[in-house]
Coordinates of C-alpha atoms and ligand atoms in Angstrom, one line a residue:
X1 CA 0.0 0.0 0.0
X2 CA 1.1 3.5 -0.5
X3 CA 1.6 6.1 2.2
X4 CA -0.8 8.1 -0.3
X5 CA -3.5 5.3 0.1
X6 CA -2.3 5.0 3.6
X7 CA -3.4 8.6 4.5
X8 CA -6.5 8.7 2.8
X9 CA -7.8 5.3 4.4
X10 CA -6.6 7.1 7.5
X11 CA -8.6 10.4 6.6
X12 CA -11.4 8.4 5.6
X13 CA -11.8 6.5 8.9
X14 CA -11.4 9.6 10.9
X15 CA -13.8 11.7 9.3
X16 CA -16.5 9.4 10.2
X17 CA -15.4 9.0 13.4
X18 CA -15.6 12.5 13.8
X19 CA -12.4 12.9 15.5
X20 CA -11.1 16.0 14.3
X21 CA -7.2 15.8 15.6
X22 CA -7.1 12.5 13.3
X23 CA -8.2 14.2 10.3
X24 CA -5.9 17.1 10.9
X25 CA -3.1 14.9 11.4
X26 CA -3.8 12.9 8.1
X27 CA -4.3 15.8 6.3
X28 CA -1.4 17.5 7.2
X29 CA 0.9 14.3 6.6
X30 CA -0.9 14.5 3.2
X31 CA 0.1 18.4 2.7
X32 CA 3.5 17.9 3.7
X33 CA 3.8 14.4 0.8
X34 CA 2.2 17.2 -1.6
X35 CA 4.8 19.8 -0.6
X36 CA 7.4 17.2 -0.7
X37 CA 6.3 16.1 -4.6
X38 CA 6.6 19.3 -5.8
X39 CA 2.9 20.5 -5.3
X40 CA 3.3 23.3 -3.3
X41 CA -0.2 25.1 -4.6
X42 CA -2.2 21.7 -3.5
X43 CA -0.1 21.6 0.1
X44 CA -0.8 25.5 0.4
X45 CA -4.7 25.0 -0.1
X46 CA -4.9 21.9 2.3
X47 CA -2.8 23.7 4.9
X48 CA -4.9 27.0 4.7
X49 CA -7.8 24.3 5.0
X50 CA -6.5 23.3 8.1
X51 CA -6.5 26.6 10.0
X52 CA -10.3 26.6 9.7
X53 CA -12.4 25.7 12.6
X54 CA -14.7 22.6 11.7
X55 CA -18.2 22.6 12.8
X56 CA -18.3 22.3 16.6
X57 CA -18.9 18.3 16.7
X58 CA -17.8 16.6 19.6
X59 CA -14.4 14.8 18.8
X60 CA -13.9 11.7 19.7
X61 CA -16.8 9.5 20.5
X62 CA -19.3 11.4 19.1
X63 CA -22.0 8.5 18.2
X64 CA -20.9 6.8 21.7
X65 CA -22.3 9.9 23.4
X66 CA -25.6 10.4 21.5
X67 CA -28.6 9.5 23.5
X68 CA -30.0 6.1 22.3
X69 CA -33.5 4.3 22.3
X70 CA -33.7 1.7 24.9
X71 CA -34.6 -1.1 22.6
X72 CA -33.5 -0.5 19.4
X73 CA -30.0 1.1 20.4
X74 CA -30.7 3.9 17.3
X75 CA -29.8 7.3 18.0
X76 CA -32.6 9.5 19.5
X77 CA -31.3 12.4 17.8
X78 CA -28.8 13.6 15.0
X79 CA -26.3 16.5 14.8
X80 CA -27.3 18.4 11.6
X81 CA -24.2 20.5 10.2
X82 CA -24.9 24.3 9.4
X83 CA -26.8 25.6 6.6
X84 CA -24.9 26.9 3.1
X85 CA -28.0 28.6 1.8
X86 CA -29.7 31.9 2.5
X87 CA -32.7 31.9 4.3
X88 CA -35.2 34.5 2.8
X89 CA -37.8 35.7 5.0
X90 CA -40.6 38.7 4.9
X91 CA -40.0 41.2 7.0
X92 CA -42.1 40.0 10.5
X93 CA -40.4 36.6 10.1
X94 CA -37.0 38.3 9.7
X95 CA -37.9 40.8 12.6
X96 CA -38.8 38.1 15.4
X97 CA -35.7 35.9 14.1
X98 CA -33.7 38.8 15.1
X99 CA -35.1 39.2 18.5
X100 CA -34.8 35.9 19.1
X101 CA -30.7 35.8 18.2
X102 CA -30.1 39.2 20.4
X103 CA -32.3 37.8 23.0
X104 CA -30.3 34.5 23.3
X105 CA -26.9 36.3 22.8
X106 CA -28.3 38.7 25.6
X107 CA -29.3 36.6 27.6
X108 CA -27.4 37.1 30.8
X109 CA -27.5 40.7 30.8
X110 CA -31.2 40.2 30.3
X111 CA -32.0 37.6 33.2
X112 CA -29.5 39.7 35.9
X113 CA -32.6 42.6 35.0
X114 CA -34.9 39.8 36.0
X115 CA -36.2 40.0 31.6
X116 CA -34.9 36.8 30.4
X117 CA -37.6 34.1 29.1
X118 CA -37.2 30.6 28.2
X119 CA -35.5 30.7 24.8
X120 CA -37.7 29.0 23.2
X121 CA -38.7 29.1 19.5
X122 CA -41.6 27.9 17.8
X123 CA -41.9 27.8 13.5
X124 CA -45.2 27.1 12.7
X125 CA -45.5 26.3 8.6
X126 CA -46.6 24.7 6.1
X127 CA -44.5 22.2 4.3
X128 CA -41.1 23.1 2.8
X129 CA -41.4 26.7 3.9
X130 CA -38.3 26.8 5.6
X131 CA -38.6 25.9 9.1
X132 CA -35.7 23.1 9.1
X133 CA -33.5 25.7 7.1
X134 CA -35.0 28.4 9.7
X135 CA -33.5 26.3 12.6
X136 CA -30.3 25.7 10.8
X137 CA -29.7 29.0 10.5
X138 CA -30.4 29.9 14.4
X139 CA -27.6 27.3 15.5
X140 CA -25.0 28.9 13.0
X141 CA -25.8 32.3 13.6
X142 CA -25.3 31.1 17.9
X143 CA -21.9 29.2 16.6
X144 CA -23.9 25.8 18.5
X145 CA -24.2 22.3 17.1
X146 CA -27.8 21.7 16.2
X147 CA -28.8 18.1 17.0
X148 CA -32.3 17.3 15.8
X149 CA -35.3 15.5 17.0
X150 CA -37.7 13.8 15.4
X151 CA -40.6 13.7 17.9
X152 CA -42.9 11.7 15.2
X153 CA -40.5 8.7 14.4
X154 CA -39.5 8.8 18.1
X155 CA -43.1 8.2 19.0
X156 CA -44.2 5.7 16.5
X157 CA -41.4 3.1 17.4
X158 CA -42.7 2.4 21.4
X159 CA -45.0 4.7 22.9
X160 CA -44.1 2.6 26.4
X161 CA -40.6 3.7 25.9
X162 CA -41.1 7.4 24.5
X163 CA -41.2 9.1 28.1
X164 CA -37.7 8.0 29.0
X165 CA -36.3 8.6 25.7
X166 CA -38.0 12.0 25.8
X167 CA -36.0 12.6 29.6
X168 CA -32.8 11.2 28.0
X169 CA -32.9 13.7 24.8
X170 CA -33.7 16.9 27.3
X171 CA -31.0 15.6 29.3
X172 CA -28.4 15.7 26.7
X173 CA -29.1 18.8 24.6
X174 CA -28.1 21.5 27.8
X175 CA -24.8 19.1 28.4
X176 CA -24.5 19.9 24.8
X177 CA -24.6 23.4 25.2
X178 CA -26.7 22.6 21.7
X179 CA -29.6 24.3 19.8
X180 CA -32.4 21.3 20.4
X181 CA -34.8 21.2 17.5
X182 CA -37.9 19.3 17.3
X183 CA -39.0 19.1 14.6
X184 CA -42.9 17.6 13.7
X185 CA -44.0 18.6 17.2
X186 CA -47.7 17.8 16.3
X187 CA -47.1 14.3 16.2
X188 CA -48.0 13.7 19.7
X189 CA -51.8 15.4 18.6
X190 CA -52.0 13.4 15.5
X191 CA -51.5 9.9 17.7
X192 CA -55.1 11.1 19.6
X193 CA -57.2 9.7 17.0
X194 CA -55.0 6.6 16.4
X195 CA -55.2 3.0 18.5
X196 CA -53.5 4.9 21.1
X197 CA -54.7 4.9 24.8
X198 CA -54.9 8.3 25.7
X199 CA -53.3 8.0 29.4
X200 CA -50.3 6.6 27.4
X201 CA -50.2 9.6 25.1
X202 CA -50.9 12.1 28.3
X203 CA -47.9 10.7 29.6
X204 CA -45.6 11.6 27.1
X205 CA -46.9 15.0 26.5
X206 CA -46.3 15.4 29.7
X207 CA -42.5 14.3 30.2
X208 CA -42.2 17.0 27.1
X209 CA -43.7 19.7 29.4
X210 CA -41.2 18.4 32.2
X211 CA -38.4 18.3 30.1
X212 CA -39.2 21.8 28.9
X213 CA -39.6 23.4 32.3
X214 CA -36.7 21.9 33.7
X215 CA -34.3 23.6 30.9
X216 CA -31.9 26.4 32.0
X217 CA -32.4 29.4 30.6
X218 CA -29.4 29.5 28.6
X219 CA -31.0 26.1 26.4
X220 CA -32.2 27.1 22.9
X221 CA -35.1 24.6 22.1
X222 CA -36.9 25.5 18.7
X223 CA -40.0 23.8 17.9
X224 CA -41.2 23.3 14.4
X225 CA -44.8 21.6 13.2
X226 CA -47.3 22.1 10.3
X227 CA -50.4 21.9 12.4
X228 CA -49.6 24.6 14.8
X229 CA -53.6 24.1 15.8
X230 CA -53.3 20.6 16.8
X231 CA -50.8 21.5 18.9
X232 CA -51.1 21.0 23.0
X233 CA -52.2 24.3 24.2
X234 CA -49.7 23.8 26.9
X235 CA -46.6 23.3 24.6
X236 CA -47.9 26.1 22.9
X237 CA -47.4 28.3 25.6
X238 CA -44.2 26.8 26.5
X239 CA -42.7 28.7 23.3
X240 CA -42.4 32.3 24.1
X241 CA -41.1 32.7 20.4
X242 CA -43.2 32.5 17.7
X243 CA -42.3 32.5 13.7
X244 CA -45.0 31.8 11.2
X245 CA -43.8 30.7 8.2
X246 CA -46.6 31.0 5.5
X247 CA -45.9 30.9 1.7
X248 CA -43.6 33.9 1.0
X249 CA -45.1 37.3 0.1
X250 CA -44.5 38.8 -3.4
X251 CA -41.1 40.6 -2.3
X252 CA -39.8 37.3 -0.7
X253 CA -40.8 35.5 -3.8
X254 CA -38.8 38.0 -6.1
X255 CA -35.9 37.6 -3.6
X256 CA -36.5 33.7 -4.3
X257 CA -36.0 33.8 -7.9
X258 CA -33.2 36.1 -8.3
X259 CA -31.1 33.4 -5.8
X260 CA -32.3 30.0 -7.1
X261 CA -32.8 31.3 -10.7
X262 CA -30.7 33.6 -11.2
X263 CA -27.6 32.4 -8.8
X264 CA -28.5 35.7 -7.0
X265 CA -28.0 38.6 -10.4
X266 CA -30.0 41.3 -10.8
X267 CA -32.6 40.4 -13.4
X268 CA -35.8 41.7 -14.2
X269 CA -37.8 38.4 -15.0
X270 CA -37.5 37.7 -11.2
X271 CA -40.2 39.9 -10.6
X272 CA -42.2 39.1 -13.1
X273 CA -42.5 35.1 -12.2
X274 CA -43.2 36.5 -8.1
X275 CA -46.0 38.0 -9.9
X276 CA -47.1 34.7 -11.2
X277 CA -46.0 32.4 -8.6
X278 CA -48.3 33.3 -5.0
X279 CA -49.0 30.5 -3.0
X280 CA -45.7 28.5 -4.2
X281 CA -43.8 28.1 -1.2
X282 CA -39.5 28.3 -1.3
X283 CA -38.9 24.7 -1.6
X284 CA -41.2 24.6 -4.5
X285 CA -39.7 28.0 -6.2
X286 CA -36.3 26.4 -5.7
X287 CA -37.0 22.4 -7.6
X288 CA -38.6 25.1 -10.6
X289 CA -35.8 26.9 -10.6
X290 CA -32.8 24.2 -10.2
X291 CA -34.4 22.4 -12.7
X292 CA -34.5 25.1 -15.4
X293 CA -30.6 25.8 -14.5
X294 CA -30.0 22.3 -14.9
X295 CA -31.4 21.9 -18.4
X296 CA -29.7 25.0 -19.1
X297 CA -26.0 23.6 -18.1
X298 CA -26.8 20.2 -20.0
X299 CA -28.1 22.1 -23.1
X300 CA -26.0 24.9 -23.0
X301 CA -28.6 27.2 -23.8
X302 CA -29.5 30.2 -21.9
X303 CA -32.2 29.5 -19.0
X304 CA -35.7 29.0 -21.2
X305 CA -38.2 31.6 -19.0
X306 CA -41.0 30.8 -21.1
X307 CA -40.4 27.0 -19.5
X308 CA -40.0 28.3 -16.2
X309 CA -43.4 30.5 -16.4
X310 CA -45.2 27.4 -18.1
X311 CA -43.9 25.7 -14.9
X312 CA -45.0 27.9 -12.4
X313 CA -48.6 28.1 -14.1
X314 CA -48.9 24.9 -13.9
X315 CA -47.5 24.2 -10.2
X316 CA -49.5 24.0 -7.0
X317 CA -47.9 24.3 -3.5
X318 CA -46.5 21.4 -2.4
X319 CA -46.8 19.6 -5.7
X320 CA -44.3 21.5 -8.0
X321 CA -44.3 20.9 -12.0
X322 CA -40.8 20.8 -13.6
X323 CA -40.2 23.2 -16.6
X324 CA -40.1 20.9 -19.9
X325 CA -36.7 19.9 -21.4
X326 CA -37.7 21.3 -25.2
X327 CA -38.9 24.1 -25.9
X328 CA -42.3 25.1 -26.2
X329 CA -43.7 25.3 -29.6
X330 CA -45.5 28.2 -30.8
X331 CA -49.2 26.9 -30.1
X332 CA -48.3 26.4 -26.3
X333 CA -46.9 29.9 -26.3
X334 CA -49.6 31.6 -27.3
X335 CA -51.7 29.7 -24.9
X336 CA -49.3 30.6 -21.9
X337 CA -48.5 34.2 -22.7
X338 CA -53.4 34.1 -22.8
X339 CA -52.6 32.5 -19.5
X340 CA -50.2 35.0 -18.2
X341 CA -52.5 37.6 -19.2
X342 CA -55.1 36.2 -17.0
X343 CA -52.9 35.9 -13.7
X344 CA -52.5 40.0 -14.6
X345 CA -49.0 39.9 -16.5
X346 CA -49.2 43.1 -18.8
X347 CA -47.9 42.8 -22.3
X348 CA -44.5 44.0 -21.9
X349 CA -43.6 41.5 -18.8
X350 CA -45.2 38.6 -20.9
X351 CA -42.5 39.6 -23.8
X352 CA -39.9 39.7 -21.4
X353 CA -40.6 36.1 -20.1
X354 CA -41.5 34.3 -23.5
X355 CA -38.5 36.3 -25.9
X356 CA -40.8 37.5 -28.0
X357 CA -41.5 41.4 -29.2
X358 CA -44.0 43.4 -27.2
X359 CA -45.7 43.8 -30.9
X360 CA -46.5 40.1 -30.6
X361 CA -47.7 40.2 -27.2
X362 CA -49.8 43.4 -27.8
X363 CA -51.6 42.0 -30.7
X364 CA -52.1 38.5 -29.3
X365 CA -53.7 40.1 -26.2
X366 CA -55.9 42.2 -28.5
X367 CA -57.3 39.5 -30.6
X368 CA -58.0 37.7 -27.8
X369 CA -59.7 40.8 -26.0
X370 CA -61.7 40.9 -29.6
X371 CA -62.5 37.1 -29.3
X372 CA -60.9 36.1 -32.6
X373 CA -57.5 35.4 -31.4
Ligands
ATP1 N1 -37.8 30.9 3.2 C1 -36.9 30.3 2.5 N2 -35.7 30.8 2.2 C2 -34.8 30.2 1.5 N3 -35.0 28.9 1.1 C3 -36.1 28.3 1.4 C4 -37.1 28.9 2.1 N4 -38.2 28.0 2.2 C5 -37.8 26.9 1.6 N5 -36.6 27.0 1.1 C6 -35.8 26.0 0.3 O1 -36.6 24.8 0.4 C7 -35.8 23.8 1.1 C8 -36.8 23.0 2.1 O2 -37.2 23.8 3.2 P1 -37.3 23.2 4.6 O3 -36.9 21.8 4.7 O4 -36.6 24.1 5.6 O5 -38.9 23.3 4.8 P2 -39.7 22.9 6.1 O6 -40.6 24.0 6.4 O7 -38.9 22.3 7.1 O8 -40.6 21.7 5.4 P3 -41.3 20.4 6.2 O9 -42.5 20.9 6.9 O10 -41.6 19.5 5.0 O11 -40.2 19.8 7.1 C9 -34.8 24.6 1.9 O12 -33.7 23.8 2.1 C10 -34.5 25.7 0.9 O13 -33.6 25.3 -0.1
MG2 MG1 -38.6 20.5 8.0

């Protein structure tokens, strides 16, 4: 074997061991064979690498520690690394987020005034809105390790056993000094209906409310769930903090398409598709928009708008159509620059989004308007 193969197995085995001196030995016995072979630019980067801080994962031991189900031995909950994306919010959304960070970066100064309140923080949503992203963001902007929950496949597995896997999670996160996120919250509520006994379900709820109360108020717990209504009204009030993510609002939504669309350039058609594209929530704006790039890269054409705006027509939230691969042919045009007209798209914009004149537009808008288009 070669020391080169010998360094990477090395690096390999560390990395998923999470043991960070290991992978900076191995990578810096890997810089130094690059340096030595006449590589200097390669050893430079690697070494410049180095000097980074890595995301604040526990070193050694890191699976050993995670709190584990009883039975099954799994892990009860999962560090998640920090987000790489933006997270684009309206201006409410972005207002409380902020309060939230100052209040938890504050927080001493806060609670020695006898102010402080339990920091915690509960997104409310429908799917793909951006909660999980939300709470991503939170732990990176509070330089903490985010180590998620999920209440729903927690509870499904034993309801006899959830209570004292509940205790063992609240027990860990503080030691953590961790943001805790738990994430489907409502799935306690959505058990009522089922086969379960009701005492049982009680039971857990309640260990949730113990564990809660008994946080210091340094812990940041942020709660997320699509059925903020079927939520406990006790939980509920547990979570000082409050975001409500809906679908994003027009300006959000131009925002939206100028980053996934337009890899964040100024470019007028953004505004135009916000126009079009109300009730389409960001994960949806993002698989239209990511898919249109995609073709373009593989065609090497520019980005086709008009596919984009036949996409966005066509989509509905949660249940996003992709633009087509080809073209669209003159016929299906003419039938989505009649259906742009409808969702209020005035001539010019509809040019702008299908590459066609305004003449066109005008006079296909006008023999419509006439009823012999
Ligand atoms: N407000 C937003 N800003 C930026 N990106 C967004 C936003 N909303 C959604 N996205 C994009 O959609 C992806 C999915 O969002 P996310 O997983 O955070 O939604 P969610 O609300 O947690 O959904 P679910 O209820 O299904 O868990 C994000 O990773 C991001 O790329
Ligand atoms: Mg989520």
């Amino acid at each position: 074997m070669s020391p080169e193969t010998r360094h990477l197995i090395e690096l390999t085995d560390a990395a998923l061991a999470a043991d960070y001196t290991r992978v900076r030995r191995a990578a810096n016995a890997i810089a130094r064979e690059l340096a030595e072979g006449g590589d200097l630019e390669a050893a430079h980067e690697l070494r410049s690498l180095l000097r980074k801080k890595g995301v604040p994962l526990r070193a050694s031991g890191y699976v050993e520690q995670l709190p584990v189900d009883t039975k099954s031995r799994l892990p009860l909950v999962e560090e998640q690394g920090w987000p790489s994306t933006p997270i684009l919010l309206n201006r409410t959304a972005g207002a409380t987020l902020q309060d939230f960070i100052s209040d938890v970066h504050h927080v001493e100064e806060l609670s020695r005034q006898g102010l402080s309140s339990r920091l915690c923080l509960l997104l409310s949503g429908p799917p793909g809105t951006g909660k999980s992203l939300l709470a991503g963001h939170v732990a990176s902007a509070l330089k903490r390790p985010l180590y998620v929950v999920r209440l729903d496949s927690m509870i499904s597995s034993l309801l006899g056993d959830t209570a004292k896997n509940v205790r063992a999670i609240f027990d860990f996160a503080p030691a953590k000094g961790a943001v805790l996120f738990l994430d489907e919250m409502d799935a306690v509520a959505k058990l009522r209906d089922d086969r379960h006994e009701l005492g049982e379900l009680k039971r857990v709820v309640n260990t949730v409310l113990q564990g809660l109360d008994a946080l210091d108020d340094r812990t940041v717990v942020i709660g997320a769930t699509n059925h903020p209504q079927l939520l406990d009204r006790a939980i509920w009030r547990r979570f000082p903090y409050k975001i409500s993510l809906g679908f994003p609002d027009r300006d959000v939504r131009t925002e939206m398409w100028r980053h996934f669309l337009f890899s964040d350039q100024q470019h007028e058609a953004a505004q135009h598709l916000a126009e079009i594209s109300d009730g389409l929530s960001g994960a949806d704006i993002e698989t239209i928009a990511h898919t249109a790039r995609r073709h373009s890269v593989l065609t090497k054409r520019e980005i086709d708008l008009a596919g984009v705006a036949e996409a966005v027509v066509n989509s509905e939230s949660g249940v996003p159509m992709l633009p087509p691969r080809e073209m669209l042919s003159p016929d299906a045009r003419r039938d989505l620059a009649l259906r742009l007209s409808a969702k209020g798209l005035n001539a010019p914009k509809i040019a702008e989004l299908l590459g066609v004149t305004r003449q066109w537009a005008l006079k296909l808008l006008k023999n419509e308007e006439r009823g012999d288009g």
